[in-house]
Each structure stands twice: as structure tokens, then as C-alpha cells.
Amino acid sequence: MGDDIMEQAMVVVFPEDDPRVCQVSFRRNVPLLILQTASIEAGQMRFGERNSLDLRQAGSVVADGEKVSILSRTTNGQQSHLMLELHMDDNAEIQAWTSALRQVMNSEEGAKANAKQAKQLKASRPGSSPSSPPSKDEQKEISEQADEECSLLRAKSQKLQQRITTLEALSDRREKQMKRLLKRLDGAMQMLEALEDMLEQQRKAISAQKVAISALKEEGAVDEEEEEEEEEEE
């Protein structure tokens, strides 16, 4: 992560959606969060779908020991809702992203920065202004800068591959843990159902025994009355 750009591979969770590994980045002075899905295929890093989140629509950033949550603004009496979660393993990273996101959200220079960036982009396009061909020294300097940037990009790519591999392994491990927990829960539910059936059977047996005992008592009382009547007749 540089001074002006925050960039990191992490697990991103959108509301009512499955977690996904993304390359997340944004400029500190531009209220726009860029998210691009990433994966490792055959040892190579692959980037997929690219999305963005306008941080001007966000109202607050909340952090805990596992993630950074971005919440929407409260407008027209509507309560704020979760926009997305950024899951990270290191507490220092969580604090850094929380601080940077809050800073760019609270900054009033976002629009100015966007305008300045657009102006610089327009000025950098070919034909926007006349320029003389670069000299040999300038060409050499440009070539050296390009080589240096390529080396930095290769190093950064390797670091991202390692990070994505770690995140995918972590995601797989959590999925296996969840499956084990669900299996244990299913077993516990089956055991509970069996216990309930057993209790119901015991209730029925006790109820039948009570009926039998009552019948026996009534039969015993009748026998005693008959014996008394016979004794009186004699």
C-alpha cells in the first residue's frame, strides 16, 4: 500500500451474497472503492468481474477484530444499511483501512480531486498539446522508469498471488468447519428427536399403567363389597 493508493487482496462480503476474494483499491483523495474478483488458476493469478462503490453514498465505517463494515447514509428517515464488509486477518490492516476510508468519506476535496484527475487525464492524451520528440537521454530515462515499474509490478503480483492463495485456503478451511458444524448439528437434532419419541412412549406407558391400576382398584373395591354382603346374609 502506497501513500496515495490503498490496495490489498481480501475477502469481500456483499449483503445476501457469498464471500468472494477481491483485489480492493482506492485513492485516498477519491471517494471511489474499486473491487475486482481474483483467483489462482494453474499457479497464475486471474482477475474477473470488476465493480465499484461510491463512498459518497456511505455514511459510516465500523470496524471490529475481523472486518471493516461500510454502512450507507441515513436519508429521508430511512435507517442506514450494510453496503459491504471487508474481511482482514491483521488488526493493523483493519485500523489502516478504517482510518483511510473515514478520511476519504469525510473529505470535502473528493470532487476537486476527481476534477483534477480528469483534467490530468485529458492533458495526458495524445494530441492534447503539441510536444517535441524526446531526446535520447529522455528516452533512456523513460525506459529505465518503465523497467523499474515492471519490476515493482512483478513483485506486487507475486505478493498478491501469495495473498490470494492464503485467502482461498482460509475460505476453504472455514467452509469445511461449517460443514462439520452442520453435520454435528444434524446429528444432535436426530438424537433429540429420538429422545422425544422415547419420552412420548414412556408417557403412553405410564398413562396405560395408571388406567390399569385404577381398574384394579375398582375391581378390588367390588370384591370387598360382595364379601361383606355374603357375610351379612349368613
JSON list of C-alpha atoms in Angstrom, two decimals, residues 45-212:
[
{"chain": "A", "resi": 45, "resn": "MET", "atom": "CA", "xyz": [-3.39, -15.04, -10.79]},
{"chain": "A", "resi": 46, "resn": "ARG", "atom": "CA", "xyz": [-6.61, -14.32, -12.66]},
{"chain": "A", "resi": 47, "resn": "PHE", "atom": "CA", "xyz": [-8.79, -11.23, -12.31]},
{"chain": "A", "resi": 48, "resn": "GLY", "atom": "CA", "xyz": [-12.50, -11.35, -13.03]},
{"chain": "A", "resi": 49, "resn": "GLU", "atom": "CA", "xyz": [-15.54, -9.14, -12.53]},
{"chain": "A", "resi": 50, "resn": "ARG", "atom": "CA", "xyz": [-14.82, -5.51, -11.64]},
{"chain": "A", "resi": 51, "resn": "ASN", "atom": "CA", "xyz": [-17.18, -3.40, -9.52]},
{"chain": "A", "resi": 52, "resn": "SER", "atom": "CA", "xyz": [-17.02, -0.06, -7.74]},
{"chain": "A", "resi": 53, "resn": "LEU", "atom": "CA", "xyz": [-18.63, 1.52, -4.68]},
{"chain": "A", "resi": 54, "resn": "ASP", "atom": "CA", "xyz": [-19.28, 5.26, -4.46]},
{"chain": "A", "resi": 55, "resn": "LEU", "atom": "CA", "xyz": [-18.11, 6.18, -0.97]},
{"chain": "A", "resi": 56, "resn": "ARG", "atom": "CA", "xyz": [-20.14, 9.40, -1.15]},
{"chain": "A", "resi": 57, "resn": "GLN", "atom": "CA", "xyz": [-23.18, 7.20, -0.57]},
{"chain": "A", "resi": 58, "resn": "ALA", "atom": "CA", "xyz": [-21.61, 5.75, 2.58]},
{"chain": "A", "resi": 59, "resn": "GLY", "atom": "CA", "xyz": [-22.41, 7.22, 5.97]},
{"chain": "A", "resi": 60, "resn": "SER", "atom": "CA", "xyz": [-20.09, 5.46, 8.38]},
{"chain": "A", "resi": 61, "resn": "VAL", "atom": "CA", "xyz": [-17.34, 2.86, 8.75]},
{"chain": "A", "resi": 62, "resn": "VAL", "atom": "CA", "xyz": [-17.40, 0.36, 11.62]},
{"chain": "A", "resi": 63, "resn": "ALA", "atom": "CA", "xyz": [-14.52, -1.97, 12.48]},
{"chain": "A", "resi": 64, "resn": "ASP", "atom": "CA", "xyz": [-14.13, -4.99, 14.75]},
{"chain": "A", "resi": 65, "resn": "GLY", "atom": "CA", "xyz": [-11.44, -7.63, 15.16]},
{"chain": "A", "resi": 66, "resn": "GLU", "atom": "CA", "xyz": [-12.24, -9.38, 11.86]},
{"chain": "A", "resi": 67, "resn": "LYS", "atom": "CA", "xyz": [-13.65, -6.91, 9.37]},
{"chain": "A", "resi": 68, "resn": "VAL", "atom": "CA", "xyz": [-14.42, -3.36, 8.27]},
{"chain": "A", "resi": 69, "resn": "SER", "atom": "CA", "xyz": [-18.11, -2.67, 7.61]},
{"chain": "A", "resi": 70, "resn": "ILE", "atom": "CA", "xyz": [-19.27, 0.19, 5.38]},
{"chain": "A", "resi": 71, "resn": "LEU", "atom": "CA", "xyz": [-22.78, 1.46, 6.14]},
{"chain": "A", "resi": 72, "resn": "SER", "atom": "CA", "xyz": [-24.99, 3.69, 3.98]},
{"chain": "A", "resi": 73, "resn": "ARG", "atom": "CA", "xyz": [-26.12, 7.21, 4.79]},
{"chain": "A", "resi": 74, "resn": "THR", "atom": "CA", "xyz": [-29.37, 7.84, 6.67]},
{"chain": "A", "resi": 75, "resn": "THR", "atom": "CA", "xyz": [-31.65, 9.69, 4.23]},
{"chain": "A", "resi": 76, "resn": "ASN", "atom": "CA", "xyz": [-35.34, 10.61, 4.25]},
{"chain": "A", "resi": 77, "resn": "GLY", "atom": "CA", "xyz": [-35.86, 8.98, 7.62]},
{"chain": "A", "resi": 78, "resn": "GLN", "atom": "CA", "xyz": [-34.57, 5.61, 6.37]},
{"chain": "A", "resi": 79, "resn": "GLN", "atom": "CA", "xyz": [-32.13, 3.74, 8.58]},
{"chain": "A", "resi": 80, "resn": "SER", "atom": "CA", "xyz": [-28.63, 3.02, 7.35]},
{"chain": "A", "resi": 81, "resn": "HIS", "atom": "CA", "xyz": [-27.92, -0.47, 5.97]},
{"chain": "A", "resi": 82, "resn": "LEU", "atom": "CA", "xyz": [-24.84, -2.57, 5.33]},
{"chain": "A", "resi": 83, "resn": "MET", "atom": "CA", "xyz": [-23.22, -1.92, 1.95]},
{"chain": "A", "resi": 84, "resn": "LEU", "atom": "CA", "xyz": [-20.32, -4.37, 2.20]},
{"chain": "A", "resi": 85, "resn": "GLU", "atom": "CA", "xyz": [-17.79, -5.97, 4.57]},
{"chain": "A", "resi": 86, "resn": "LEU", "atom": "CA", "xyz": [-14.01, -6.13, 4.09]},
{"chain": "A", "resi": 87, "resn": "HIS", "atom": "CA", "xyz": [-12.54, -9.11, 5.96]},
{"chain": "A", "resi": 88, "resn": "MET", "atom": "CA", "xyz": [-8.87, -8.97, 7.00]},
{"chain": "A", "resi": 89, "resn": "ASP", "atom": "CA", "xyz": [-6.67, -11.09, 9.29]},
{"chain": "A", "resi": 90, "resn": "ASP", "atom": "CA", "xyz": [-4.39, -8.41, 10.72]},
{"chain": "A", "resi": 91, "resn": "ASN", "atom": "CA", "xyz": [-5.67, -5.82, 13.19]},
{"chain": "A", "resi": 92, "resn": "ALA", "atom": "CA", "xyz": [-3.18, -3.21, 11.93]},
{"chain": "A", "resi": 93, "resn": "GLU", "atom": "CA", "xyz": [-4.59, -3.59, 8.41]},
{"chain": "A", "resi": 94, "resn": "ILE", "atom": "CA", "xyz": [-8.13, -3.21, 9.75]},
{"chain": "A", "resi": 95, "resn": "GLN", "atom": "CA", "xyz": [-7.19, 0.00, 11.55]},
{"chain": "A", "resi": 96, "resn": "ALA", "atom": "CA", "xyz": [-5.36, 1.37, 8.50]},
{"chain": "A", "resi": 97, "resn": "TRP", "atom": "CA", "xyz": [-8.29, 0.75, 6.15]},
{"chain": "A", "resi": 98, "resn": "THR", "atom": "CA", "xyz": [-10.79, 2.09, 8.66]},
{"chain": "A", "resi": 99, "resn": "SER", "atom": "CA", "xyz": [-8.82, 5.29, 9.08]},
{"chain": "A", "resi": 100, "resn": "ALA", "atom": "CA", "xyz": [-8.29, 5.76, 5.33]},
{"chain": "A", "resi": 101, "resn": "LEU", "atom": "CA", "xyz": [-11.94, 5.11, 4.47]},
{"chain": "A", "resi": 102, "resn": "ARG", "atom": "CA", "xyz": [-13.18, 7.51, 7.11]},
{"chain": "A", "resi": 103, "resn": "GLN", "atom": "CA", "xyz": [-10.75, 10.15, 5.89]},
{"chain": "A", "resi": 104, "resn": "VAL", "atom": "CA", "xyz": [-11.83, 9.93, 2.25]},
{"chain": "A", "resi": 105, "resn": "MET", "atom": "CA", "xyz": [-15.51, 9.84, 3.22]},
{"chain": "A", "resi": 106, "resn": "ASN", "atom": "CA", "xyz": [-15.20, 12.94, 5.37]},
{"chain": "A", "resi": 107, "resn": "SER", "atom": "CA", "xyz": [-13.04, 14.82, 2.90]},
{"chain": "A", "resi": 108, "resn": "GLU", "atom": "CA", "xyz": [-14.60, 17.75, 1.05]},
{"chain": "A", "resi": 109, "resn": "GLU", "atom": "CA", "xyz": [-11.85, 17.57, -1.54]},
{"chain": "A", "resi": 110, "resn": "GLY", "atom": "CA", "xyz": [-13.24, 14.46, -3.25]},
{"chain": "A", "resi": 111, "resn": "ALA", "atom": "CA", "xyz": [-14.97, 16.32, -6.06]},
{"chain": "A", "resi": 112, "resn": "LYS", "atom": "CA", "xyz": [-12.00, 18.61, -6.58]},
{"chain": "A", "resi": 113, "resn": "ALA", "atom": "CA", "xyz": [-9.69, 15.62, -6.75]},
{"chain": "A", "resi": 114, "resn": "ASN", "atom": "CA", "xyz": [-11.94, 13.96, -9.34]},
{"chain": "A", "resi": 115, "resn": "ALA", "atom": "CA", "xyz": [-11.96, 17.12, -11.47]},
{"chain": "A", "resi": 116, "resn": "LYS", "atom": "CA", "xyz": [-8.19, 17.45, -11.18]},
{"chain": "A", "resi": 117, "resn": "GLN", "atom": "CA", "xyz": [-7.72, 13.80, -12.13]},
{"chain": "A", "resi": 118, "resn": "ALA", "atom": "CA", "xyz": [-9.98, 14.18, -15.16]},
{"chain": "A", "resi": 119, "resn": "LYS", "atom": "CA", "xyz": [-8.08, 17.28, -16.23]},
{"chain": "A", "resi": 120, "resn": "GLN", "atom": "CA", "xyz": [-4.74, 15.47, -15.90]},
{"chain": "A", "resi": 121, "resn": "LEU", "atom": "CA", "xyz": [-6.10, 12.51, -17.87]},
{"chain": "A", "resi": 122, "resn": "LYS", "atom": "CA", "xyz": [-7.31, 14.79, -20.66]},
{"chain": "A", "resi": 123, "resn": "ALA", "atom": "CA", "xyz": [-3.98, 16.58, -20.76]},
{"chain": "A", "resi": 124, "resn": "SER", "atom": "CA", "xyz": [-2.10, 13.27, -20.99]},
{"chain": "A", "resi": 125, "resn": "ARG", "atom": "CA", "xyz": [-3.98, 12.10, -24.08]},
{"chain": "A", "resi": 126, "resn": "PRO", "atom": "CA", "xyz": [-2.13, 12.16, -27.39]},
{"chain": "A", "resi": 127, "resn": "GLY", "atom": "CA", "xyz": [-2.78, 15.30, -29.40]},
{"chain": "A", "resi": 128, "resn": "SER", "atom": "CA", "xyz": [-3.99, 17.31, -26.42]},
{"chain": "A", "resi": 129, "resn": "SER", "atom": "CA", "xyz": [-0.97, 19.59, -26.63]},
{"chain": "A", "resi": 130, "resn": "PRO", "atom": "CA", "xyz": [1.94, 19.88, -29.01]},
{"chain": "A", "resi": 131, "resn": "SER", "atom": "CA", "xyz": [5.21, 18.38, -27.77]},
{"chain": "A", "resi": 132, "resn": "SER", "atom": "CA", "xyz": [8.65, 17.78, -29.25]},
{"chain": "A", "resi": 133, "resn": "PRO", "atom": "CA", "xyz": [10.06, 14.24, -29.62]},
{"chain": "A", "resi": 134, "resn": "PRO", "atom": "CA", "xyz": [12.01, 13.10, -26.51]},
{"chain": "A", "resi": 135, "resn": "SER", "atom": "CA", "xyz": [15.79, 13.18, -26.65]},
{"chain": "A", "resi": 136, "resn": "LYS", "atom": "CA", "xyz": [18.00, 10.07, -26.31]},
{"chain": "A", "resi": 137, "resn": "ASP", "atom": "CA", "xyz": [18.61, 10.82, -22.64]},
{"chain": "A", "resi": 138, "resn": "GLU", "atom": "CA", "xyz": [14.87, 11.27, -22.04]},
{"chain": "A", "resi": 139, "resn": "GLN", "atom": "CA", "xyz": [14.16, 8.04, -23.90]},
{"chain": "A", "resi": 140, "resn": "LYS", "atom": "CA", "xyz": [16.73, 6.24, -21.75]},
{"chain": "A", "resi": 141, "resn": "GLU", "atom": "CA", "xyz": [15.22, 7.69, -18.58]},
{"chain": "A", "resi": 142, "resn": "ILE", "atom": "CA", "xyz": [11.73, 6.67, -19.70]},
{"chain": "A", "resi": 143, "resn": "SER", "atom": "CA", "xyz": [12.96, 3.14, -20.47]},
{"chain": "A", "resi": 144, "resn": "GLU", "atom": "CA", "xyz": [14.63, 2.85, -17.05]},
{"chain": "A", "resi": 145, "resn": "GLN", "atom": "CA", "xyz": [11.46, 4.06, -15.33]},
{"chain": "A", "resi": 146, "resn": "ALA", "atom": "CA", "xyz": [9.41, 1.52, -17.29]},
{"chain": "A", "resi": 147, "resn": "ASP", "atom": "CA", "xyz": [11.79, -1.30, -16.31]},
{"chain": "A", "resi": 148, "resn": "GLU", "atom": "CA", "xyz": [11.60, -0.23, -12.68]},
{"chain": "A", "resi": 149, "resn": "GLU", "atom": "CA", "xyz": [7.80, -0.12, -12.78]},
{"chain": "A", "resi": 150, "resn": "CYS", "atom": "CA", "xyz": [7.71, -3.60, -14.38]},
{"chain": "A", "resi": 151, "resn": "SER", "atom": "CA", "xyz": [9.92, -4.98, -11.62]},
{"chain": "A", "resi": 152, "resn": "LEU", "atom": "CA", "xyz": [7.66, -3.42, -8.99]},
{"chain": "A", "resi": 153, "resn": "LEU", "atom": "CA", "xyz": [4.56, -4.81, -10.70]},
{"chain": "A", "resi": 154, "resn": "ARG", "atom": "CA", "xyz": [6.08, -8.33, -10.86]},
{"chain": "A", "resi": 155, "resn": "ALA", "atom": "CA", "xyz": [6.93, -8.19, -7.15]},
{"chain": "A", "resi": 156, "resn": "LYS", "atom": "CA", "xyz": [3.47, -6.87, -6.38]},
{"chain": "A", "resi": 157, "resn": "SER", "atom": "CA", "xyz": [1.88, -9.61, -8.50]},
{"chain": "A", "resi": 158, "resn": "GLN", "atom": "CA", "xyz": [3.79, -12.32, -6.62]},
{"chain": "A", "resi": 159, "resn": "LYS", "atom": "CA", "xyz": [2.71, -10.83, -3.31]},
{"chain": "A", "resi": 160, "resn": "LEU", "atom": "CA", "xyz": [-0.91, -10.74, -4.48]},
{"chain": "A", "resi": 161, "resn": "GLN", "atom": "CA", "xyz": [-0.73, -14.37, -5.61]},
{"chain": "A", "resi": 162, "resn": "GLN", "atom": "CA", "xyz": [0.51, -15.42, -2.17]},
{"chain": "A", "resi": 163, "resn": "ARG", "atom": "CA", "xyz": [-2.20, -13.35, -0.50]},
{"chain": "A", "resi": 164, "resn": "ILE", "atom": "CA", "xyz": [-4.98, -14.77, -2.69]},
{"chain": "A", "resi": 165, "resn": "THR", "atom": "CA", "xyz": [-3.73, -18.35, -2.16]},
{"chain": "A", "resi": 166, "resn": "THR", "atom": "CA", "xyz": [-3.82, -17.77, 1.61]},
{"chain": "A", "resi": 167, "resn": "LEU", "atom": "CA", "xyz": [-7.32, -16.28, 1.46]},
{"chain": "A", "resi": 168, "resn": "GLU", "atom": "CA", "xyz": [-8.64, -19.14, -0.69]},
{"chain": "A", "resi": 169, "resn": "ALA", "atom": "CA", "xyz": [-7.15, -21.68, 1.75]},
{"chain": "A", "resi": 170, "resn": "LEU", "atom": "CA", "xyz": [-8.74, -19.80, 4.64]},
{"chain": "A", "resi": 171, "resn": "SER", "atom": "CA", "xyz": [-12.09, -19.73, 2.86]},
{"chain": "A", "resi": 172, "resn": "ASP", "atom": "CA", "xyz": [-11.90, -23.48, 2.14]},
{"chain": "A", "resi": 173, "resn": "ARG", "atom": "CA", "xyz": [-10.99, -24.19, 5.77]},
{"chain": "A", "resi": 174, "resn": "ARG", "atom": "CA", "xyz": [-13.93, -22.14, 7.05]},
{"chain": "A", "resi": 175, "resn": "GLU", "atom": "CA", "xyz": [-16.26, -23.91, 4.63]},
{"chain": "A", "resi": 176, "resn": "LYS", "atom": "CA", "xyz": [-15.07, -27.32, 5.90]},
{"chain": "A", "resi": 177, "resn": "GLN", "atom": "CA", "xyz": [-15.53, -26.19, 9.50]},
{"chain": "A", "resi": 178, "resn": "MET", "atom": "CA", "xyz": [-19.04, -25.01, 8.68]},
{"chain": "A", "resi": 179, "resn": "LYS", "atom": "CA", "xyz": [-19.88, -28.37, 7.08]},
{"chain": "A", "resi": 180, "resn": "ARG", "atom": "CA", "xyz": [-18.59, -30.22, 10.16]},
{"chain": "A", "resi": 181, "resn": "LEU", "atom": "CA", "xyz": [-20.66, -28.00, 12.44]},
{"chain": "A", "resi": 182, "resn": "LEU", "atom": "CA", "xyz": [-23.77, -28.55, 10.32]},
{"chain": "A", "resi": 183, "resn": "LYS", "atom": "CA", "xyz": [-23.17, -32.30, 10.39]},
{"chain": "A", "resi": 184, "resn": "ARG", "atom": "CA", "xyz": [-22.85, -32.25, 14.19]},
{"chain": "A", "resi": 185, "resn": "LEU", "atom": "CA", "xyz": [-25.98, -30.13, 14.45]},
{"chain": "A", "resi": 186, "resn": "ASP", "atom": "CA", "xyz": [-27.89, -32.58, 12.26]},
{"chain": "A", "resi": 187, "resn": "GLY", "atom": "CA", "xyz": [-26.74, -35.48, 14.46]},
{"chain": "A", "resi": 188, "resn": "ALA", "atom": "CA", "xyz": [-27.77, -33.61, 17.60]},
{"chain": "A", "resi": 189, "resn": "MET", "atom": "CA", "xyz": [-31.21, -32.89, 16.10]},
{"chain": "A", "resi": 190, "resn": "GLN", "atom": "CA", "xyz": [-31.69, -36.57, 15.23]},
{"chain": "A", "resi": 191, "resn": "MET", "atom": "CA", "xyz": [-30.71, -37.57, 18.76]},
{"chain": "A", "resi": 192, "resn": "LEU", "atom": "CA", "xyz": [-33.13, -35.02, 20.19]},
{"chain": "A", "resi": 193, "resn": "GLU", "atom": "CA", "xyz": [-35.95, -36.38, 18.02]},
{"chain": "A", "resi": 194, "resn": "ALA", "atom": "CA", "xyz": [-35.16, -39.92, 19.20]},
{"chain": "A", "resi": 195, "resn": "LEU", "atom": "CA", "xyz": [-35.25, -38.79, 22.83]},
{"chain": "A", "resi": 196, "resn": "GLU", "atom": "CA", "xyz": [-38.59, -37.06, 22.27]},
{"chain": "A", "resi": 197, "resn": "ASP", "atom": "CA", "xyz": [-40.03, -40.28, 20.76]},
{"chain": "A", "resi": 198, "resn": "MET", "atom": "CA", "xyz": [-38.74, -42.26, 23.73]},
{"chain": "A", "resi": 199, "resn": "LEU", "atom": "CA", "xyz": [-40.29, -39.83, 26.20]},
{"chain": "A", "resi": 200, "resn": "GLU", "atom": "CA", "xyz": [-43.60, -39.97, 24.34]},
{"chain": "A", "resi": 201, "resn": "GLN", "atom": "CA", "xyz": [-43.58, -43.76, 24.54]},
{"chain": "A", "resi": 202, "resn": "GLN", "atom": "CA", "xyz": [-42.82, -43.60, 28.26]},
{"chain": "A", "resi": 203, "resn": "ARG", "atom": "CA", "xyz": [-45.68, -41.15, 28.76]},
{"chain": "A", "resi": 204, "resn": "LYS", "atom": "CA", "xyz": [-48.05, -43.52, 26.97]},
{"chain": "A", "resi": 205, "resn": "ALA", "atom": "CA", "xyz": [-46.82, -46.49, 29.05]},
{"chain": "A", "resi": 206, "resn": "ILE", "atom": "CA", "xyz": [-47.25, -44.55, 32.29]},
{"chain": "A", "resi": 207, "resn": "SER", "atom": "CA", "xyz": [-50.74, -43.45, 31.22]},
{"chain": "A", "resi": 208, "resn": "ALA", "atom": "CA", "xyz": [-51.68, -47.09, 30.44]},
{"chain": "A", "resi": 209, "resn": "GLN", "atom": "CA", "xyz": [-50.31, -48.22, 33.80]},
{"chain": "A", "resi": 210, "resn": "LYS", "atom": "CA", "xyz": [-52.38, -45.57, 35.56]},
{"chain": "A", "resi": 211, "resn": "VAL", "atom": "CA", "xyz": [-55.54, -46.83, 33.80]},
{"chain": "A", "resi": 212, "resn": "ALA", "atom": "CA", "xyz": [-54.71, -50.43, 34.73]}
]
